[in-house]
Amino acid sequence: MKKIYIAIVGSLMLFSSCEKLLEEDVRNNISNLYYETPAGVEEGVKGCYSQLRNIHGKQSLAWMTNYADEYTNGGADGIMNDYLNTLNPSHLTFREYWTTLYAAINACNQVIVAAEKADMPAQLKNTRIAELRFLRAHHYFLLVQAYGPISLTLKPTESASSETRRSPISDVYAAIIADLNFAVANLPETTPDYGRATTWAARHALAKVYLAKAGTTLKEATDYSKAATLAKEVIASNKYKLLPDFASIFLHGRNDEVIFSCQYDADPLFGGTLGGKGNNSHVFFTTDYTSQPGMQRDIANGRPYNHFRPTNYMLGLYNKQYDSRFDKSFKTVWYCNKPGTYTISGKSVTMALGDIAFIMTDYEPTQAERNAARYTIISPSQQHNTLFPQSSKHIDATRLDVNNLNGFKDAIVYRLGETYLIAAEALMMDGKPTEAVFYVNELRRRAAKVSTDPVVTAANRLAMEVTAAQLNIDFILDERARELNAESHRWYDLVRTGKLIERVKLYNTRAAPNIQPYHILRPIPQAQIDRVPGGAKNYPQNNGYN
């Protein structure tokens, strides 16, 4: 049982949620049998939730999922975006993603075994095991989509072992579906402890699994109908709602649209172990605003790592006359936080605190416009890898100082906006476009610009509607981009729909010359292959990476 102590205690000490944080350091008084007690099970489950903080809000997940057609390389090294030879099995991102997810899986396996032995009420025991199986399914789903056939372990690893093999994806999907079906049946509809999984989170996850499975060789005739049914159940539950204001979804990550999220807290003991003890998402999307007159680094604007630059496809995807989501997803105006006198377009300009310092435009202004402006105008031709309209979804003013990487907004994992799109895609692919378009239009009407004149608002909502005849997989992917960009879904979406290669070639100019068909899977980390006796003979690498 010593391995449970090592694997779980470190993670439980990092757990946080809206319930009271742990107050006692129990590392020195845990017996070997502690996790087989009701109290031990409770702490073990919390520890497994804490593992989410090593995944969501960290660089490896962001790099694995956001580079595609929506985002290209900004100020990062370009390895994950450009599909060059440096995108290989030794790259740190693949190793970190793999090892982090398997550590989380092993923690779940350990607590499941302990919980099965614990003397506690059957219903509570099943609920806690269902939470663990939900989390385990979540981790395996991320892995199998990225790497294909992988090691499938449903029992805890108590000691170092090199004896492992890649299981067929059919076995992995079967295990994921079994875990989520158990979670659907045994998780509650609501929970007093915000952050715990519910049956609706499990249904949303299972709908995504069936949607992904339908895009593989495992596809069964009922996959799309199962996905649609599950998504519709979540929507019809009325436990969640589409927020009227799209921007408000991302203010702090806790609201009525969020189905499941990864919680963060400013207490330095609680926040994950990788990349700092906090949500690091804000740094990846931030443009280099400090290079502009009137600006200096501050907490409100963030620390500019500028890894993700939106593609021209992404920036041009919205009908800005009617759709509010561009303005509520991207920051294009910055306000002076460094008052002073500066030279802008050849003229001396004195800026006061709060004046407009610079703007990003989607057109090329005339020289007369530039001359008239008392701020810097950065047009599309002047934007580059470190200076671009940035996603505003992850802006986080909760950091403790200007150089701190750690924000404390929750990282949204599942939200109702995506549930609507899952229902729409599944119904459309199941030959039911008339039913599918209802869910698309519900989402698009929510996104319509609101005016003080109700007649104008109604007209905008009507203009946002589409017909069933307009639905196809490219429209669905465009709508997912408008709704979900920068939320770490995209690479998986394009692989699932068979569109990764096509869309990267169309919309990501840096990656287009290099991406190959084999890139629909990531390379197995070389460190994993090297640990197995016989190496690649017994643990083969994915095609194209040998």
PDB file of C-alpha atoms in Angstrom, residues 192-456:
ATOM      1  CA  PRO A 192     -23.492  20.389  -2.909  1.00  0.00           C
ATOM      2  CA  ASP A 193     -19.726  20.365  -3.545  1.00  0.00           C
ATOM      3  CA  TYR A 194     -19.141  22.445  -6.652  1.00  0.00           C
ATOM      4  CA  GLY A 195     -16.626  20.762  -8.914  1.00  0.00           C
ATOM      5  CA  ARG A 196     -17.650  17.151  -8.374  1.00  0.00           C
ATOM      6  CA  ALA A 197     -18.865  15.268 -11.442  1.00  0.00           C
ATOM      7  CA  THR A 198     -22.594  14.722 -11.956  1.00  0.00           C
ATOM      8  CA  THR A 199     -24.536  12.327 -14.139  1.00  0.00           C
ATOM      9  CA  TRP A 200     -24.929  15.198 -16.631  1.00  0.00           C
ATOM     10  CA  ALA A 201     -21.171  15.648 -16.917  1.00  0.00           C
ATOM     11  CA  ALA A 202     -20.884  11.911 -17.531  1.00  0.00           C
ATOM     12  CA  ARG A 203     -23.601  12.069 -20.195  1.00  0.00           C
ATOM     13  CA  HIS A 204     -21.850  14.977 -21.937  1.00  0.00           C
ATOM     14  CA  ALA A 205     -18.548  13.064 -21.863  1.00  0.00           C
ATOM     15  CA  LEU A 206     -20.177   9.884 -23.173  1.00  0.00           C
ATOM     16  CA  ALA A 207     -21.833  11.806 -26.014  1.00  0.00           C
ATOM     17  CA  LYS A 208     -18.368  13.097 -27.027  1.00  0.00           C
ATOM     18  CA  VAL A 209     -16.984   9.562 -26.865  1.00  0.00           C
ATOM     19  CA  TYR A 210     -19.676   8.162 -29.185  1.00  0.00           C
ATOM     20  CA  LEU A 211     -19.155  11.080 -31.556  1.00  0.00           C
ATOM     21  CA  ALA A 212     -15.416  10.374 -31.677  1.00  0.00           C
ATOM     22  CA  LYS A 213     -15.903   6.612 -31.957  1.00  0.00           C
ATOM     23  CA  ALA A 214     -18.139   7.185 -34.989  1.00  0.00           C
ATOM     24  CA  GLY A 215     -15.131   8.749 -36.706  1.00  0.00           C
ATOM     25  CA  THR A 216     -12.977   5.636 -36.277  1.00  0.00           C
ATOM     26  CA  THR A 217     -12.959   2.151 -37.785  1.00  0.00           C
ATOM     27  CA  LEU A 218     -14.983   1.096 -34.727  1.00  0.00           C
ATOM     28  CA  LYS A 219     -18.028   3.014 -35.946  1.00  0.00           C
ATOM     29  CA  GLU A 220     -21.387   1.373 -35.264  1.00  0.00           C
ATOM     30  CA  ALA A 221     -24.718   2.376 -36.748  1.00  0.00           C
ATOM     31  CA  THR A 222     -26.028   3.565 -33.389  1.00  0.00           C
ATOM     32  CA  ASP A 223     -23.088   5.773 -32.366  1.00  0.00           C
ATOM     33  CA  TYR A 224     -24.543   9.040 -33.673  1.00  0.00           C
ATOM     34  CA  SER A 225     -27.992   8.362 -32.259  1.00  0.00           C
ATOM     35  CA  LYS A 226     -26.486   7.538 -28.852  1.00  0.00           C
ATOM     36  CA  ALA A 227     -24.442  10.743 -28.907  1.00  0.00           C
ATOM     37  CA  ALA A 228     -27.497  12.797 -29.857  1.00  0.00           C
ATOM     38  CA  THR A 229     -29.681  11.208 -27.182  1.00  0.00           C
ATOM     39  CA  LEU A 230     -27.145  11.821 -24.432  1.00  0.00           C
ATOM     40  CA  ALA A 231     -26.561  15.438 -25.460  1.00  0.00           C
ATOM     41  CA  LYS A 232     -30.295  16.108 -25.636  1.00  0.00           C
ATOM     42  CA  GLU A 233     -30.731  14.626 -22.161  1.00  0.00           C
ATOM     43  CA  VAL A 234     -28.193  17.080 -20.750  1.00  0.00           C
ATOM     44  CA  ILE A 235     -29.922  20.008 -22.468  1.00  0.00           C
ATOM     45  CA  ALA A 236     -33.405  18.877 -21.432  1.00  0.00           C
ATOM     46  CA  SER A 237     -32.342  18.425 -17.802  1.00  0.00           C
ATOM     47  CA  ASN A 238     -32.515  22.220 -17.317  1.00  0.00           C
ATOM     48  CA  LYS A 239     -29.657  21.922 -14.833  1.00  0.00           C
ATOM     49  CA  TYR A 240     -27.604  24.254 -17.034  1.00  0.00           C
ATOM     50  CA  LYS A 241     -28.450  27.162 -19.293  1.00  0.00           C
ATOM     51  CA  LEU A 242     -26.900  29.187 -22.077  1.00  0.00           C
ATOM     52  CA  LEU A 243     -25.847  32.487 -20.550  1.00  0.00           C
ATOM     53  CA  PRO A 244     -27.397  35.469 -22.361  1.00  0.00           C
ATOM     54  CA  ASP A 245     -24.036  37.241 -22.516  1.00  0.00           C
ATOM     55  CA  PHE A 246     -21.376  35.111 -24.226  1.00  0.00           C
ATOM     56  CA  ALA A 247     -18.490  36.991 -22.592  1.00  0.00           C
ATOM     57  CA  SER A 248     -19.751  36.247 -19.083  1.00  0.00           C
ATOM     58  CA  ILE A 249     -19.029  32.522 -19.543  1.00  0.00           C
ATOM     59  CA  PHE A 250     -15.319  33.183 -19.187  1.00  0.00           C
ATOM     60  CA  LEU A 251     -15.202  35.776 -16.421  1.00  0.00           C
ATOM     61  CA  HIS A 252     -14.265  33.275 -13.737  1.00  0.00           C
ATOM     62  CA  GLY A 253     -15.305  29.885 -15.118  1.00  0.00           C
ATOM     63  CA  ARG A 254     -18.070  29.209 -12.582  1.00  0.00           C
ATOM     64  CA  ASN A 255     -21.560  29.814 -13.894  1.00  0.00           C
ATOM     65  CA  ASP A 256     -24.767  28.099 -14.994  1.00  0.00           C
ATOM     66  CA  GLU A 257     -23.383  27.113 -18.405  1.00  0.00           C
ATOM     67  CA  VAL A 258     -20.456  25.121 -17.015  1.00  0.00           C
ATOM     68  CA  ILE A 259     -21.105  21.388 -16.735  1.00  0.00           C
ATOM     69  CA  PHE A 260     -17.667  20.387 -15.485  1.00  0.00           C
ATOM     70  CA  SER A 261     -14.504  22.329 -14.774  1.00  0.00           C
ATOM     71  CA  CYS A 262     -11.104  22.142 -13.154  1.00  0.00           C
ATOM     72  CA  GLN A 263     -10.976  24.325 -10.045  1.00  0.00           C
ATOM     73  CA  TYR A 264      -8.095  26.548  -9.051  1.00  0.00           C
ATOM     74  CA  ASP A 265      -7.490  28.475  -5.837  1.00  0.00           C
ATOM     75  CA  ALA A 266      -5.049  31.199  -4.820  1.00  0.00           C
ATOM     76  CA  ASP A 267      -3.901  29.257  -1.747  1.00  0.00           C
ATOM     77  CA  PRO A 268      -0.302  28.299  -2.631  1.00  0.00           C
ATOM     78  CA  LEU A 269      -0.883  24.701  -1.463  1.00  0.00           C
ATOM     79  CA  PHE A 270      -3.611  24.163  -4.032  1.00  0.00           C
ATOM     80  CA  GLY A 271      -3.063  24.343  -7.757  1.00  0.00           C
ATOM     81  CA  GLY A 272      -1.186  21.489  -9.437  1.00  0.00           C
ATOM     82  CA  THR A 273       2.479  20.658  -9.809  1.00  0.00           C
ATOM     83  CA  LEU A 274       3.281  21.237 -13.495  1.00  0.00           C
ATOM     84  CA  GLY A 275       4.042  24.679 -14.867  1.00  0.00           C
ATOM     85  CA  GLY A 276       3.433  26.326 -11.506  1.00  0.00           C
ATOM     86  CA  LYS A 277       0.599  26.114  -9.021  1.00  0.00           C
ATOM     87  CA  GLY A 278      -2.106  27.761 -11.069  1.00  0.00           C
ATOM     88  CA  ASN A 279      -3.959  28.055 -14.347  1.00  0.00           C
ATOM     89  CA  ASN A 280      -1.375  29.113 -16.928  1.00  0.00           C
ATOM     90  CA  SER A 281      -3.770  29.423 -19.902  1.00  0.00           C
ATOM     91  CA  HIS A 282      -3.765  33.226 -19.870  1.00  0.00           C
ATOM     92  CA  VAL A 283      -0.093  33.517 -20.841  1.00  0.00           C
ATOM     93  CA  PHE A 284      -0.382  31.381 -23.982  1.00  0.00           C
ATOM     94  CA  PHE A 285      -2.804  33.659 -25.847  1.00  0.00           C
ATOM     95  CA  THR A 286      -1.559  37.082 -24.720  1.00  0.00           C
ATOM     96  CA  THR A 287      -0.095  39.363 -27.399  1.00  0.00           C
ATOM     97  CA  ASP A 288       3.016  41.465 -26.833  1.00  0.00           C
ATOM     98  CA  TYR A 289       1.170  44.605 -25.768  1.00  0.00           C
ATOM     99  CA  THR A 290       4.237  45.842 -23.883  1.00  0.00           C
ATOM    100  CA  SER A 291       5.943  46.688 -27.193  1.00  0.00           C
ATOM    101  CA  GLN A 292       3.477  49.512 -27.832  1.00  0.00           C
ATOM    102  CA  PRO A 293       3.551  53.185 -26.714  1.00  0.00           C
ATOM    103  CA  GLY A 294       1.645  53.784 -23.493  1.00  0.00           C
ATOM    104  CA  MET A 295       1.843  50.181 -22.332  1.00  0.00           C
ATOM    105  CA  GLN A 296       3.773  48.239 -19.722  1.00  0.00           C
ATOM    106  CA  ARG A 297       3.266  44.804 -18.202  1.00  0.00           C
ATOM    107  CA  ASP A 298       0.475  44.696 -15.631  1.00  0.00           C
ATOM    108  CA  ILE A 299      -1.764  42.150 -13.957  1.00  0.00           C
ATOM    109  CA  ALA A 300      -4.939  43.054 -15.860  1.00  0.00           C
ATOM    110  CA  ASN A 301      -3.415  42.580 -19.326  1.00  0.00           C
ATOM    111  CA  GLY A 302      -1.387  39.510 -18.473  1.00  0.00           C
ATOM    112  CA  ARG A 303       2.090  38.147 -19.052  1.00  0.00           C
ATOM    113  CA  PRO A 304       2.627  37.922 -22.829  1.00  0.00           C
ATOM    114  CA  TYR A 305       3.884  34.511 -23.935  1.00  0.00           C
ATOM    115  CA  ASN A 306       1.956  34.936 -27.229  1.00  0.00           C
ATOM    116  CA  HIS A 307       2.085  31.243 -28.206  1.00  0.00           C
ATOM    117  CA  PHE A 308      -1.184  31.232 -30.157  1.00  0.00           C
ATOM    118  CA  ARG A 309      -1.794  33.638 -33.023  1.00  0.00           C
ATOM    119  CA  PRO A 310      -5.276  33.400 -34.612  1.00  0.00           C
ATOM    120  CA  THR A 311      -5.211  32.488 -38.286  1.00  0.00           C
ATOM    121  CA  ASN A 312      -6.820  34.665 -40.939  1.00  0.00           C
ATOM    122  CA  TYR A 313      -9.495  31.964 -41.182  1.00  0.00           C
ATOM    123  CA  MET A 314     -10.295  32.389 -37.488  1.00  0.00           C
ATOM    124  CA  LEU A 315     -10.374  36.173 -37.606  1.00  0.00           C
ATOM    125  CA  GLY A 316     -12.585  36.221 -40.688  1.00  0.00           C
ATOM    126  CA  LEU A 317     -15.063  33.588 -39.568  1.00  0.00           C
ATOM    127  CA  TYR A 318     -17.644  35.860 -37.936  1.00  0.00           C
ATOM    128  CA  ASN A 319     -20.403  37.977 -39.415  1.00  0.00           C
ATOM    129  CA  LYS A 320     -19.521  40.955 -37.247  1.00  0.00           C
ATOM    130  CA  GLN A 321     -22.715  42.813 -38.117  1.00  0.00           C
ATOM    131  CA  TYR A 322     -24.861  40.313 -36.254  1.00  0.00           C
ATOM    132  CA  ASP A 323     -22.607  37.929 -34.295  1.00  0.00           C
ATOM    133  CA  SER A 324     -21.336  39.204 -30.927  1.00  0.00           C
ATOM    134  CA  ARG A 325     -18.863  36.379 -30.419  1.00  0.00           C
ATOM    135  CA  PHE A 326     -15.910  37.992 -32.170  1.00  0.00           C
ATOM    136  CA  ASP A 327     -15.992  41.049 -29.916  1.00  0.00           C
ATOM    137  CA  LYS A 328     -16.547  38.801 -26.890  1.00  0.00           C
ATOM    138  CA  SER A 329     -13.827  36.294 -27.815  1.00  0.00           C
ATOM    139  CA  PHE A 330     -11.010  38.585 -28.959  1.00  0.00           C
ATOM    140  CA  LYS A 331      -9.286  41.594 -27.476  1.00  0.00           C
ATOM    141  CA  THR A 332      -8.489  44.278 -30.071  1.00  0.00           C
ATOM    142  CA  VAL A 333      -8.261  47.436 -27.934  1.00  0.00           C
ATOM    143  CA  TRP A 334      -5.701  48.199 -25.208  1.00  0.00           C
ATOM    144  CA  TYR A 335      -5.813  51.141 -22.795  1.00  0.00           C
ATOM    145  CA  CYS A 336      -2.848  53.149 -21.582  1.00  0.00           C
ATOM    146  CA  ASN A 337      -1.319  51.989 -18.308  1.00  0.00           C
ATOM    147  CA  LYS A 338       1.921  53.955 -18.716  1.00  0.00           C
ATOM    148  CA  PRO A 339       1.026  57.641 -19.087  1.00  0.00           C
ATOM    149  CA  GLY A 340       3.443  59.828 -20.980  1.00  0.00           C
ATOM    150  CA  THR A 341       4.223  61.561 -24.250  1.00  0.00           C
ATOM    151  CA  TYR A 342       4.946  59.369 -27.270  1.00  0.00           C
ATOM    152  CA  THR A 343       5.550  59.716 -30.989  1.00  0.00           C
ATOM    153  CA  ILE A 344       2.736  58.030 -32.948  1.00  0.00           C
ATOM    154  CA  SER A 345       2.461  58.248 -36.741  1.00  0.00           C
ATOM    155  CA  GLY A 346       5.027  61.035 -36.709  1.00  0.00           C
ATOM    156  CA  LYS A 347       3.218  63.217 -34.162  1.00  0.00           C
ATOM    157  CA  SER A 348       3.647  63.806 -30.457  1.00  0.00           C
ATOM    158  CA  VAL A 349       0.798  62.368 -28.390  1.00  0.00           C
ATOM    159  CA  THR A 350       0.319  62.697 -24.646  1.00  0.00           C
ATOM    160  CA  MET A 351      -1.546  59.743 -23.164  1.00  0.00           C
ATOM    161  CA  ALA A 352      -3.324  59.735 -19.832  1.00  0.00           C
ATOM    162  CA  LEU A 353      -4.115  56.635 -17.817  1.00  0.00           C
ATOM    163  CA  GLY A 354      -7.059  54.850 -19.457  1.00  0.00           C
ATOM    164  CA  ASP A 355      -6.750  56.483 -22.880  1.00  0.00           C
ATOM    165  CA  ILE A 356      -6.766  54.154 -25.873  1.00  0.00           C
ATOM    166  CA  ALA A 357      -3.125  53.168 -26.442  1.00  0.00           C
ATOM    167  CA  PHE A 358      -3.504  50.968 -29.527  1.00  0.00           C
ATOM    168  CA  ILE A 359      -6.052  49.019 -31.506  1.00  0.00           C
ATOM    169  CA  MET A 360      -5.988  46.088 -33.912  1.00  0.00           C
ATOM    170  CA  THR A 361      -8.073  46.518 -37.049  1.00  0.00           C
ATOM    171  CA  ASP A 362      -9.419  44.058 -39.588  1.00  0.00           C
ATOM    172  CA  TYR A 363      -8.828  46.507 -42.462  1.00  0.00           C
ATOM    173  CA  GLU A 364      -6.034  48.727 -43.759  1.00  0.00           C
ATOM    174  CA  PRO A 365      -6.693  52.322 -42.603  1.00  0.00           C
ATOM    175  CA  THR A 366      -5.851  55.302 -44.747  1.00  0.00           C
ATOM    176  CA  GLN A 367      -2.988  57.588 -43.819  1.00  0.00           C
ATOM    177  CA  ALA A 368      -5.554  60.253 -42.988  1.00  0.00           C
ATOM    178  CA  GLU A 369      -7.133  57.904 -40.425  1.00  0.00           C
ATOM    179  CA  ARG A 370      -3.747  57.213 -38.907  1.00  0.00           C
ATOM    180  CA  ASN A 371      -2.931  60.893 -38.739  1.00  0.00           C
ATOM    181  CA  ALA A 372      -6.219  61.676 -37.012  1.00  0.00           C
ATOM    182  CA  ALA A 373      -5.871  58.929 -34.403  1.00  0.00           C
ATOM    183  CA  ARG A 374      -4.252  59.739 -31.068  1.00  0.00           C
ATOM    184  CA  TYR A 375      -3.305  56.103 -30.601  1.00  0.00           C
ATOM    185  CA  THR A 376      -1.461  53.437 -32.569  1.00  0.00           C
ATOM    186  CA  ILE A 377      -3.397  51.549 -35.240  1.00  0.00           C
ATOM    187  CA  ILE A 378      -2.075  48.076 -36.038  1.00  0.00           C
ATOM    188  CA  SER A 379      -3.599  46.843 -39.284  1.00  0.00           C
ATOM    189  CA  PRO A 380      -3.559  43.242 -40.600  1.00  0.00           C
ATOM    190  CA  SER A 381      -0.424  43.938 -42.671  1.00  0.00           C
ATOM    191  CA  GLN A 382       1.393  45.063 -39.505  1.00  0.00           C
ATOM    192  CA  GLN A 383       0.379  42.137 -37.333  1.00  0.00           C
ATOM    193  CA  HIS A 384       2.930  39.383 -36.826  1.00  0.00           C
ATOM    194  CA  ASN A 385       3.867  36.420 -34.663  1.00  0.00           C
ATOM    195  CA  THR A 386       3.970  38.351 -31.392  1.00  0.00           C
ATOM    196  CA  LEU A 387       1.463  41.109 -32.136  1.00  0.00           C
ATOM    197  CA  PHE A 388      -2.063  40.061 -33.034  1.00  0.00           C
ATOM    198  CA  PRO A 389      -5.693  40.159 -31.856  1.00  0.00           C
ATOM    199  CA  GLN A 390      -5.683  37.862 -28.837  1.00  0.00           C
ATOM    200  CA  SER A 391      -8.228  35.504 -27.383  1.00  0.00           C
ATOM    201  CA  SER A 392      -9.878  37.188 -24.413  1.00  0.00           C
ATOM    202  CA  LYS A 393     -11.329  33.981 -22.978  1.00  0.00           C
ATOM    203  CA  HIS A 394      -8.371  33.313 -20.700  1.00  0.00           C
ATOM    204  CA  ILE A 395      -7.621  36.833 -19.496  1.00  0.00           C
ATOM    205  CA  ASP A 396      -7.046  36.433 -15.781  1.00  0.00           C
ATOM    206  CA  ALA A 397      -6.502  39.278 -13.309  1.00  0.00           C
ATOM    207  CA  THR A 398      -6.227  36.946 -10.307  1.00  0.00           C
ATOM    208  CA  ARG A 399      -2.428  36.672 -10.437  1.00  0.00           C
ATOM    209  CA  LEU A 400      -0.499  37.853  -7.417  1.00  0.00           C
ATOM    210  CA  ASP A 401       2.000  40.031  -9.335  1.00  0.00           C
ATOM    211  CA  VAL A 402       2.877  41.032 -12.904  1.00  0.00           C
ATOM    212  CA  ASN A 403       5.497  38.299 -13.403  1.00  0.00           C
ATOM    213  CA  ASN A 404       3.494  35.454 -11.901  1.00  0.00           C
ATOM    214  CA  LEU A 405       2.360  32.780 -14.362  1.00  0.00           C
ATOM    215  CA  ASN A 406      -0.332  31.437 -12.087  1.00  0.00           C
ATOM    216  CA  GLY A 407      -3.900  32.537 -12.541  1.00  0.00           C
ATOM    217  CA  PHE A 408      -6.763  31.130 -10.532  1.00  0.00           C
ATOM    218  CA  LYS A 409      -9.746  31.139 -12.854  1.00  0.00           C
ATOM    219  CA  ASP A 410     -11.318  27.718 -13.261  1.00  0.00           C
ATOM    220  CA  ALA A 411     -10.480  25.881 -16.467  1.00  0.00           C
ATOM    221  CA  ILE A 412     -13.739  24.964 -18.206  1.00  0.00           C
ATOM    222  CA  VAL A 413     -13.759  21.350 -19.388  1.00  0.00           C
ATOM    223  CA  TYR A 414     -17.396  20.888 -20.517  1.00  0.00           C
ATOM    224  CA  ARG A 415     -20.028  23.563 -21.059  1.00  0.00           C
ATOM    225  CA  LEU A 416     -23.551  23.590 -22.438  1.00  0.00           C
ATOM    226  CA  GLY A 417     -22.625  25.504 -25.596  1.00  0.00           C
ATOM    227  CA  GLU A 418     -20.628  22.482 -26.698  1.00  0.00           C
ATOM    228  CA  THR A 419     -23.470  20.128 -25.737  1.00  0.00           C
ATOM    229  CA  TYR A 420     -25.711  21.905 -28.261  1.00  0.00           C
ATOM    230  CA  LEU A 421     -23.072  21.441 -30.940  1.00  0.00           C
ATOM    231  CA  ILE A 422     -22.620  17.767 -30.095  1.00  0.00           C
ATOM    232  CA  ALA A 423     -26.370  17.259 -30.469  1.00  0.00           C
ATOM    233  CA  ALA A 424     -26.388  19.140 -33.779  1.00  0.00           C
ATOM    234  CA  GLU A 425     -23.440  17.244 -35.249  1.00  0.00           C
ATOM    235  CA  ALA A 426     -24.705  13.844 -34.140  1.00  0.00           C
ATOM    236  CA  LEU A 427     -28.208  14.483 -35.502  1.00  0.00           C
ATOM    237  CA  MET A 428     -26.892  15.831 -38.791  1.00  0.00           C
ATOM    238  CA  MET A 429     -24.563  12.844 -39.252  1.00  0.00           C
ATOM    239  CA  ASP A 430     -27.478  10.566 -38.359  1.00  0.00           C
ATOM    240  CA  GLY A 431     -29.491  11.976 -41.272  1.00  0.00           C
ATOM    241  CA  LYS A 432     -31.674  14.328 -39.224  1.00  0.00           C
ATOM    242  CA  PRO A 433     -30.678  17.843 -40.346  1.00  0.00           C
ATOM    243  CA  THR A 434     -34.098  19.355 -39.596  1.00  0.00           C
ATOM    244  CA  GLU A 435     -33.775  18.362 -35.957  1.00  0.00           C
ATOM    245  CA  ALA A 436     -30.080  19.281 -35.890  1.00  0.00           C
ATOM    246  CA  VAL A 437     -30.615  22.850 -37.073  1.00  0.00           C
ATOM    247  CA  PHE A 438     -32.760  23.602 -34.016  1.00  0.00           C
ATOM    248  CA  TYR A 439     -29.714  23.182 -31.749  1.00  0.00           C
ATOM    249  CA  VAL A 440     -27.484  25.228 -34.041  1.00  0.00           C
ATOM    250  CA  ASN A 441     -29.980  28.073 -34.149  1.00  0.00           C
ATOM    251  CA  GLU A 442     -30.503  28.080 -30.386  1.00  0.00           C
ATOM    252  CA  LEU A 443     -26.794  28.693 -30.009  1.00  0.00           C
ATOM    253  CA  ARG A 444     -26.589  31.246 -32.811  1.00  0.00           C
ATOM    254  CA  ARG A 445     -29.555  33.242 -31.495  1.00  0.00           C
ATOM    255  CA  ARG A 446     -27.801  33.458 -28.132  1.00  0.00           C
ATOM    256  CA  ALA A 447     -24.771  34.894 -29.957  1.00  0.00           C
ATOM    257  CA  ALA A 448     -26.735  37.622 -31.781  1.00  0.00           C
ATOM    258  CA  LYS A 449     -25.845  41.217 -30.954  1.00  0.00           C
ATOM    259  CA  VAL A 450     -28.224  42.849 -28.511  1.00  0.00           C
ATOM    260  CA  SER A 451     -29.461  46.395 -29.101  1.00  0.00           C
ATOM    261  CA  THR A 452     -31.294  48.832 -26.886  1.00  0.00           C
ATOM    262  CA  ASP A 453     -33.969  48.614 -29.565  1.00  0.00           C
ATOM    263  CA  PRO A 454     -35.786  45.259 -29.200  1.00  0.00           C
ATOM    264  CA  VAL A 455     -36.746  45.345 -32.885  1.00  0.00           C
ATOM    265  CA  VAL A 456     -33.080  45.462 -33.876  1.00  0.00           C
TER     266      VAL A 456
END
